[in-house]
PDB file of C-alpha atoms in Angstrom:
ATOM      1  CA  LYS A   1       1.602   2.058 -12.422  1.00 82.00           C
ATOM      2  CA  ASN A   2       4.442   3.062 -14.722  1.00 88.00           C
ATOM      3  CA  GLU A   3       5.721   6.538 -13.903  1.00 92.00           C
ATOM      4  CA  VAL A   4       6.881   8.376 -17.035  1.00 96.00           C
ATOM      5  CA  GLU A   5       9.071  11.441 -16.768  1.00 97.00           C
ATOM      6  CA  GLN A   6      10.063  13.660 -19.670  1.00 98.00           C
ATOM      7  CA  SER A   7      12.744  16.320 -19.737  1.00 97.00           C
ATOM      8  CA  PRO A   8      12.995  19.114 -20.407  1.00 97.00           C
ATOM      9  CA  GLN A   9       9.405  20.354 -20.087  1.00 97.00           C
ATOM     10  CA  ASN A  10      10.155  23.338 -22.326  1.00 97.00           C
ATOM     11  CA  LEU A  11      12.961  23.875 -24.800  1.00 98.00           C
ATOM     12  CA  THR A  12      13.703  26.860 -27.022  1.00 98.00           C
ATOM     13  CA  ALA A  13      16.531  26.548 -29.528  1.00 98.00           C
ATOM     14  CA  GLN A  14      17.855  28.193 -32.649  1.00 98.00           C
ATOM     15  CA  GLU A  15      17.366  26.787 -36.105  1.00 98.00           C
ATOM     16  CA  GLY A  16      20.040  24.255 -36.938  1.00 98.00           C
ATOM     17  CA  GLU A  17      20.730  23.137 -33.365  1.00 98.00           C
ATOM     18  CA  PHE A  18      20.843  19.486 -32.306  1.00 98.00           C
ATOM     19  CA  ILE A  19      17.910  18.718 -30.004  1.00 98.00           C
ATOM     20  CA  THR A  20      17.598  15.971 -27.401  1.00 98.00           C
ATOM     21  CA  ILE A  21      14.426  15.108 -25.496  1.00 98.00           C
ATOM     22  CA  ASN A  22      14.535  12.488 -22.763  1.00 98.00           C
ATOM     23  CA  CYS A  23      11.997  10.016 -21.406  1.00 98.00           C
ATOM     24  CA  SER A  24      12.453   7.739 -18.402  1.00 98.00           C
ATOM     25  CA  TYR A  25      10.053   5.231 -16.901  1.00 96.00           C
ATOM     26  CA  SER A  26       9.849   3.166 -13.746  1.00 94.00           C
ATOM     27  CA  VAL A  27       8.590  -0.289 -14.782  1.00 90.00           C
ATOM     28  CA  GLY A  28       9.746  -2.631 -17.533  1.00 90.00           C
ATOM     29  CA  ILE A  29       7.947  -2.114 -20.830  1.00 92.00           C
ATOM     30  CA  SER A  30       7.350  -3.941 -24.093  1.00 91.00           C
ATOM     31  CA  ALA A  31       7.472  -0.819 -26.288  1.00 93.00           C
ATOM     32  CA  LEU A  32       7.747   2.953 -26.268  1.00 96.00           C
ATOM     33  CA  HIS A  33       6.119   5.493 -28.575  1.00 96.00           C
ATOM     34  CA  TRP A  34       7.319   8.952 -29.520  1.00 98.00           C
ATOM     35  CA  LEU A  35       4.487  11.233 -30.619  1.00 98.00           C
ATOM     36  CA  GLN A  36       4.410  14.751 -32.077  1.00 97.00           C
ATOM     37  CA  GLN A  37       1.539  17.157 -31.474  1.00 96.00           C
ATOM     38  CA  HIS A  38       1.231  20.450 -33.335  1.00 92.00           C
ATOM     39  CA  PRO A  39      -1.004  23.340 -32.225  1.00 85.00           C
ATOM     40  CA  GLY A  40      -4.564  22.421 -33.134  1.00 78.00           C
ATOM     41  CA  GLY A  41      -4.299  19.025 -31.508  1.00 74.00           C
ATOM     42  CA  GLY A  42      -3.540  16.393 -34.133  1.00 88.00           C
ATOM     43  CA  ILE A  43      -1.018  13.782 -33.011  1.00 94.00           C
ATOM     44  CA  VAL A  44       1.435  12.057 -35.324  1.00 95.00           C
ATOM     45  CA  SER A  45       3.236   8.870 -34.359  1.00 95.00           C
ATOM     46  CA  LEU A  46       6.965   9.330 -34.967  1.00 96.00           C
ATOM     47  CA  PHE A  47       8.418   6.071 -33.684  1.00 96.00           C
ATOM     48  CA  MET A  48       7.507   2.901 -31.888  1.00 95.00           C
ATOM     49  CA  LEU A  49      10.506   1.010 -30.552  1.00 94.00           C
ATOM     50  CA  SER A  50      11.284  -1.793 -28.152  1.00 93.00           C
ATOM     51  CA  SER A  51      15.077  -1.893 -28.450  1.00 94.00           C
ATOM     52  CA  GLY A  52      18.030  -0.155 -30.035  1.00 95.00           C
ATOM     53  CA  LYS A  53      17.659   2.774 -32.358  1.00 97.00           C
ATOM     54  CA  LYS A  54      15.437   3.988 -35.189  1.00 97.00           C
ATOM     55  CA  LYS A  55      16.003   6.809 -37.668  1.00 97.00           C
ATOM     56  CA  HIS A  56      13.599   8.650 -39.937  1.00 96.00           C
ATOM     57  CA  GLY A  57      14.939  11.643 -41.794  1.00 97.00           C
ATOM     58  CA  ARG A  58      16.345  14.088 -39.244  1.00 98.00           C
ATOM     59  CA  LEU A  59      14.762  12.258 -36.311  1.00 98.00           C
ATOM     60  CA  ILE A  60      16.508   9.549 -34.293  1.00 98.00           C
ATOM     61  CA  ALA A  61      15.018   7.615 -31.375  1.00 98.00           C
ATOM     62  CA  THR A  62      17.000   5.402 -29.025  1.00 98.00           C
ATOM     63  CA  ILE A  63      16.002   3.235 -26.106  1.00 97.00           C
ATOM     64  CA  ASN A  64      18.005   1.587 -23.318  1.00 96.00           C
ATOM     65  CA  ILE A  65      15.806  -1.081 -21.794  1.00 93.00           C
ATOM     66  CA  GLN A  66      18.174  -1.819 -18.879  1.00 94.00           C
ATOM     67  CA  GLU A  67      18.317   1.843 -17.844  1.00 95.00           C
ATOM     68  CA  LYS A  68      14.603   2.426 -18.574  1.00 96.00           C
ATOM     69  CA  HIS A  69      15.378   5.448 -20.697  1.00 97.00           C
ATOM     70  CA  SER A  70      14.721   6.697 -24.214  1.00 98.00           C
ATOM     71  CA  SER A  71      15.852   9.753 -26.137  1.00 98.00           C
ATOM     72  CA  LEU A  72      14.507  11.542 -29.176  1.00 98.00           C
ATOM     73  CA  HIS A  73      17.061  13.514 -31.194  1.00 98.00           C
ATOM     74  CA  ILE A  74      16.417  16.070 -33.900  1.00 98.00           C
ATOM     75  CA  THR A  75      19.352  16.988 -36.109  1.00 97.00           C
ATOM     76  CA  ALA A  76      19.519  20.300 -38.025  1.00 97.00           C
ATOM     77  CA  SER A  77      16.365  21.547 -36.292  1.00 97.00           C
ATOM     78  CA  HIS A  78      13.913  23.708 -38.231  1.00 97.00           C
ATOM     79  CA  PRO A  79      11.046  25.981 -37.141  1.00 96.00           C
ATOM     80  CA  ARG A  80       8.575  23.419 -38.499  1.00 95.00           C
ATOM     81  CA  ASP A  81       9.835  21.031 -35.792  1.00 97.00           C
ATOM     82  CA  SER A  82       8.175  23.305 -33.212  1.00 97.00           C
ATOM     83  CA  ALA A  83       5.617  21.109 -31.478  1.00 97.00           C
ATOM     84  CA  VAL A  84       4.947  19.147 -28.309  1.00 97.00           C
ATOM     85  CA  TYR A  85       6.760  15.802 -28.182  1.00 98.00           C
ATOM     86  CA  ILE A  86       5.208  13.098 -26.029  1.00 98.00           C
ATOM     87  CA  CYS A  87       6.539   9.699 -25.059  1.00 97.00           C
ATOM     88  CA  ALA A  88       4.219   6.846 -24.135  1.00 96.00           C
ATOM     89  CA  VAL A  89       5.161   3.472 -22.671  1.00 95.00           C
ATOM     90  CA  VAL A  90       3.426   0.129 -23.123  1.00 91.00           C
ATOM     91  CA  THR A  91       3.366  -2.003 -19.981  1.00 87.00           C
ATOM     92  CA  PRO A  92       2.415  -5.579 -20.935  1.00 82.00           C
ATOM     93  CA  GLY A  93      -0.629  -6.820 -19.048  1.00 77.00           C
ATOM     94  CA  GLY A  94      -0.969  -3.347 -17.572  1.00 74.00           C
ATOM     95  CA  GLY A  95      -4.722  -3.195 -18.067  1.00 75.00           C
ATOM     96  CA  ALA A  96      -6.011   0.261 -17.168  1.00 75.00           C
ATOM     97  CA  ASP A  97      -2.424   1.527 -16.902  1.00 77.00           C
ATOM     98  CA  GLY A  98      -1.161  -0.360 -19.916  1.00 82.00           C
ATOM     99  CA  LEU A  99      -0.387   2.792 -21.920  1.00 89.00           C
ATOM    100  CA  THR A 100       1.044   5.681 -19.927  1.00 94.00           C
ATOM    101  CA  PHE A 101       2.010   9.055 -21.316  1.00 96.00           C
ATOM    102  CA  GLY A 102       4.635  11.593 -20.320  1.00 96.00           C
ATOM    103  CA  LYS A 103       3.565  15.209 -19.821  1.00 96.00           C
ATOM    104  CA  GLY A 104       5.270  16.267 -23.040  1.00 97.00           C
ATOM    105  CA  THR A 105       8.158  18.528 -24.066  1.00 98.00           C
ATOM    106  CA  HIS A 106       7.175  21.840 -25.632  1.00 97.00           C
ATOM    107  CA  LEU A 107       9.811  22.592 -28.290  1.00 98.00           C
ATOM    108  CA  ILE A 108      10.186  25.959 -30.028  1.00 97.00           C
ATOM    109  CA  ILE A 109      12.731  26.374 -32.808  1.00 98.00           C
ATOM    110  CA  GLN A 110      13.448  30.003 -33.609  1.00 97.00           C
ATOM    111  CA  PRO A 111      14.615  31.024 -37.103  1.00 96.00           C
TER     112      PRO A 111
ATOM    113  CA  LYS B   1      -5.547   5.664 -47.729  1.00 68.00           C
ATOM    114  CA  ALA B   2      -7.887   7.795 -45.632  1.00 78.00           C
ATOM    115  CA  GLY B   3      -6.741   8.613 -42.116  1.00 93.00           C
ATOM    116  CA  VAL B   4      -8.648   8.405 -38.863  1.00 96.00           C
ATOM    117  CA  THR B   5     -11.708  10.632 -38.913  1.00 96.00           C
ATOM    118  CA  GLN B   6     -13.262  12.103 -35.793  1.00 97.00           C
ATOM    119  CA  THR B   7     -16.514  14.035 -35.685  1.00 97.00           C
ATOM    120  CA  PRO B   8     -17.437  16.591 -34.658  1.00 97.00           C
ATOM    121  CA  ARG B   9     -14.284  18.733 -34.345  1.00 96.00           C
ATOM    122  CA  TYR B  10     -15.776  21.067 -31.760  1.00 97.00           C
ATOM    123  CA  LEU B  11     -18.637  20.702 -29.329  1.00 97.00           C
ATOM    124  CA  ILE B  12     -20.090  22.916 -26.628  1.00 98.00           C
ATOM    125  CA  LYS B  13     -22.373  21.332 -24.045  1.00 98.00           C
ATOM    126  CA  THR B  14     -23.924  22.295 -20.739  1.00 98.00           C
ATOM    127  CA  ARG B  15     -23.330  20.556 -17.409  1.00 98.00           C
ATOM    128  CA  GLY B  16     -25.613  17.579 -16.971  1.00 98.00           C
ATOM    129  CA  GLN B  17     -26.045  16.913 -20.684  1.00 98.00           C
ATOM    130  CA  GLN B  18     -24.626  13.922 -22.495  1.00 98.00           C
ATOM    131  CA  VAL B  19     -22.448  13.800 -25.587  1.00 98.00           C
ATOM    132  CA  THR B  20     -21.520  11.243 -28.254  1.00 98.00           C
ATOM    133  CA  LEU B  21     -18.292  11.412 -30.237  1.00 98.00           C
ATOM    134  CA  SER B  22     -17.535   9.393 -33.340  1.00 98.00           C
ATOM    135  CA  CYS B  23     -14.356   7.826 -34.733  1.00 98.00           C
ATOM    136  CA  SER B  24     -13.821   6.089 -38.069  1.00 97.00           C
ATOM    137  CA  PRO B  25     -10.571   4.127 -38.178  1.00 97.00           C
ATOM    138  CA  ILE B  26      -8.181   3.559 -41.031  1.00 96.00           C
ATOM    139  CA  SER B  27      -9.514   0.885 -43.364  1.00 93.00           C
ATOM    140  CA  GLY B  28      -8.336  -2.511 -42.162  1.00 91.00           C
ATOM    141  CA  HIS B  29      -7.649  -1.410 -38.599  1.00 93.00           C
ATOM    142  CA  ARG B  30      -9.898  -3.207 -36.174  1.00 92.00           C
ATOM    143  CA  SER B  31      -8.658  -1.739 -32.902  1.00 93.00           C
ATOM    144  CA  VAL B  32      -9.836   1.689 -31.802  1.00 95.00           C
ATOM    145  CA  SER B  33      -8.660   3.373 -28.616  1.00 95.00           C
ATOM    146  CA  TRP B  34      -9.824   6.606 -27.005  1.00 97.00           C
ATOM    147  CA  TYR B  35      -7.895   9.195 -25.019  1.00 96.00           C
ATOM    148  CA  GLN B  36      -8.628  12.338 -23.026  1.00 97.00           C
ATOM    149  CA  GLN B  37      -6.162  15.228 -23.079  1.00 96.00           C
ATOM    150  CA  THR B  38      -6.338  18.101 -20.587  1.00 96.00           C
ATOM    151  CA  PRO B  39      -3.766  20.773 -19.692  1.00 92.00           C
ATOM    152  CA  GLY B  40      -3.535  19.447 -16.130  1.00 91.00           C
ATOM    153  CA  GLN B  41      -3.444  15.675 -16.637  1.00 93.00           C
ATOM    154  CA  GLY B  42      -2.045  15.431 -20.154  1.00 93.00           C
ATOM    155  CA  LEU B  43      -3.002  12.429 -22.238  1.00 95.00           C
ATOM    156  CA  GLN B  44      -4.853   9.614 -20.501  1.00 95.00           C
ATOM    157  CA  PHE B  45      -6.130   6.324 -21.869  1.00 94.00           C
ATOM    158  CA  LEU B  46      -9.916   5.878 -21.761  1.00 95.00           C
ATOM    159  CA  PHE B  47     -10.656   2.524 -23.383  1.00 92.00           C
ATOM    160  CA  GLU B  48      -9.888   0.260 -26.321  1.00 92.00           C
ATOM    161  CA  TYR B  49     -12.201  -1.731 -28.541  1.00 94.00           C
ATOM    162  CA  PHE B  50     -11.499  -4.646 -30.815  1.00 92.00           C
ATOM    163  CA  SER B  51     -14.019  -6.750 -32.678  1.00 92.00           C
ATOM    164  CA  GLU B  52     -16.933  -4.865 -31.072  1.00 94.00           C
ATOM    165  CA  THR B  53     -15.730  -5.713 -27.547  1.00 93.00           C
ATOM    166  CA  GLN B  54     -14.103  -3.465 -24.967  1.00 92.00           C
ATOM    167  CA  ARG B  55     -10.714  -5.064 -24.334  1.00 89.00           C
ATOM    168  CA  ASN B  56      -9.061  -2.557 -22.012  1.00 88.00           C
ATOM    169  CA  LYS B  57     -10.390   0.277 -19.878  1.00 90.00           C
ATOM    170  CA  GLY B  58      -8.620   3.190 -18.228  1.00 92.00           C
ATOM    171  CA  ASN B  59      -9.295   4.700 -14.828  1.00 92.00           C
ATOM    172  CA  PHE B  60     -12.349   6.759 -15.658  1.00 95.00           C
ATOM    173  CA  PRO B  61     -15.818   6.738 -14.062  1.00 96.00           C
ATOM    174  CA  GLY B  62     -18.713   4.833 -15.559  1.00 95.00           C
ATOM    175  CA  ARG B  63     -20.064   8.044 -17.100  1.00 97.00           C
ATOM    176  CA  PHE B  64     -17.538   7.405 -19.857  1.00 97.00           C
ATOM    177  CA  SER B  65     -18.587   4.582 -22.147  1.00 96.00           C
ATOM    178  CA  GLY B  66     -18.128   3.495 -25.701  1.00 97.00           C
ATOM    179  CA  ARG B  67     -18.967   0.961 -28.300  1.00 97.00           C
ATOM    180  CA  GLN B  68     -17.674  -0.364 -31.574  1.00 97.00           C
ATOM    181  CA  PHE B  69     -19.685  -1.376 -34.599  1.00 97.00           C
ATOM    182  CA  SER B  70     -19.140  -4.262 -36.997  1.00 95.00           C
ATOM    183  CA  ASN B  71     -17.419  -1.926 -39.496  1.00 94.00           C
ATOM    184  CA  SER B  72     -14.909  -0.991 -36.708  1.00 95.00           C
ATOM    185  CA  ARG B  73     -16.276   2.541 -36.337  1.00 97.00           C
ATOM    186  CA  SER B  74     -16.454   3.541 -32.708  1.00 98.00           C
ATOM    187  CA  GLU B  75     -18.384   5.973 -30.578  1.00 98.00           C
ATOM    188  CA  MET B  76     -17.743   7.212 -27.083  1.00 98.00           C
ATOM    189  CA  ASN B  77     -20.392   8.663 -24.821  1.00 98.00           C
ATOM    190  CA  VAL B  78     -20.086  10.847 -21.770  1.00 98.00           C
ATOM    191  CA  SER B  79     -23.208  11.188 -19.650  1.00 96.00           C
ATOM    192  CA  THR B  80     -24.035  13.783 -16.997  1.00 97.00           C
ATOM    193  CA  LEU B  81     -21.288  16.109 -18.175  1.00 98.00           C
ATOM    194  CA  GLU B  82     -19.154  17.940 -15.615  1.00 98.00           C
ATOM    195  CA  LEU B  83     -17.023  21.046 -16.117  1.00 97.00           C
ATOM    196  CA  GLY B  84     -13.934  18.880 -15.678  1.00 96.00           C
ATOM    197  CA  ASP B  85     -14.860  16.852 -18.758  1.00 98.00           C
ATOM    198  CA  SER B  86     -13.811  19.782 -20.946  1.00 98.00           C
ATOM    199  CA  ALA B  87     -10.926  18.343 -22.926  1.00 97.00           C
ATOM    200  CA  LEU B  88      -9.606  17.236 -26.274  1.00 97.00           C
ATOM    201  CA  TYR B  89     -10.817  13.697 -26.981  1.00 97.00           C
ATOM    202  CA  LEU B  90      -8.662  11.715 -29.366  1.00 97.00           C
ATOM    203  CA  CYS B  91      -9.124   8.348 -30.906  1.00 97.00           C
ATOM    204  CA  ALA B  92      -6.496   6.178 -32.524  1.00 96.00           C
ATOM    205  CA  SER B  93      -6.716   3.127 -34.718  1.00 95.00           C
ATOM    206  CA  SER B  94      -4.220   0.305 -34.901  1.00 92.00           C
ATOM    207  CA  THR B  95      -3.846  -3.387 -35.495  1.00 87.00           C
ATOM    208  CA  TRP B  96      -4.697  -5.555 -32.500  1.00 78.00           C
ATOM    209  CA  THR B  97      -2.005  -7.077 -30.285  1.00 78.00           C
ATOM    210  CA  GLY B  98      -3.765  -7.505 -26.934  1.00 77.00           C
ATOM    211  CA  ASP B  99      -1.869  -4.687 -25.213  1.00 79.00           C
ATOM    212  CA  VAL B 100      -2.959  -1.069 -25.544  1.00 82.00           C
ATOM    213  CA  GLY B 101      -0.356   0.641 -27.711  1.00 84.00           C
ATOM    214  CA  GLY B 102       1.168  -2.672 -28.752  1.00 83.00           C
ATOM    215  CA  SER B 103       1.310  -1.548 -32.391  1.00 87.00           C
ATOM    216  CA  PRO B 104       1.771   1.881 -34.037  1.00 90.00           C
ATOM    217  CA  LEU B 105      -1.092   4.262 -33.276  1.00 93.00           C
ATOM    218  CA  HIS B 106      -2.762   6.417 -35.909  1.00 95.00           C
ATOM    219  CA  PHE B 107      -4.548   9.338 -34.320  1.00 96.00           C
ATOM    220  CA  GLY B 108      -7.470  11.426 -35.490  1.00 96.00           C
ATOM    221  CA  ASN B 109      -7.490  15.212 -35.120  1.00 94.00           C
ATOM    222  CA  GLY B 110      -9.650  15.035 -32.034  1.00 96.00           C
ATOM    223  CA  THR B 111     -12.903  16.500 -30.796  1.00 97.00           C
ATOM    224  CA  ARG B 112     -12.594  19.532 -28.538  1.00 96.00           C
ATOM    225  CA  LEU B 113     -15.381  19.408 -25.966  1.00 98.00           C
ATOM    226  CA  THR B 114     -16.221  22.441 -23.869  1.00 98.00           C
ATOM    227  CA  VAL B 115     -18.636  22.022 -20.965  1.00 98.00           C
ATOM    228  CA  THR B 116     -20.213  25.212 -19.620  1.00 97.00           C
TER     229      THR B 116
END
């Protein structure tokens, strides 16, 4: 089973700071998802990537397949970015363990 | 384009009862997957349906089951409820690739189930 570790578990920062959230995994994957969950439960898919880097607005996601590591960056952070960020890895042919989630990073951006 | 719709939003049941949750996917999406989220275990994959057939199943007991209809709407059922089944249940729709999570996932807002 793919072991997914996220760091940090909790992060409090000031508005405007550059934020980095990390995700590492133990077994080779075909893709990785970054998800955002606001209080109340709804989950929004931010990125799905299998190599390189993707950018959407102030969010940037990178993945290094050789090192089994991905990062999510938030530039010019804003209080509305406060949420739980979850990474999930897709293990091809993984069956019951084909999609494995990290425990999440609880981010608070203070004004 | 309408998003993924889950009903009901909240549910309170008693131990031993059964419950059915519903999920309507985004129009055109034929794959529906279900997830359980608890404070202790986080998000865990339950099962995935495509074309009315269960294609992948997570590590959950047989009390957890589901089905998909010809219009791609899906239901999940939990029988003989236990206190530990209290959780947020989420469904997601996507296009089908064969691997769970092999294409971008579109989540509903979830059903919060409380078992007393």
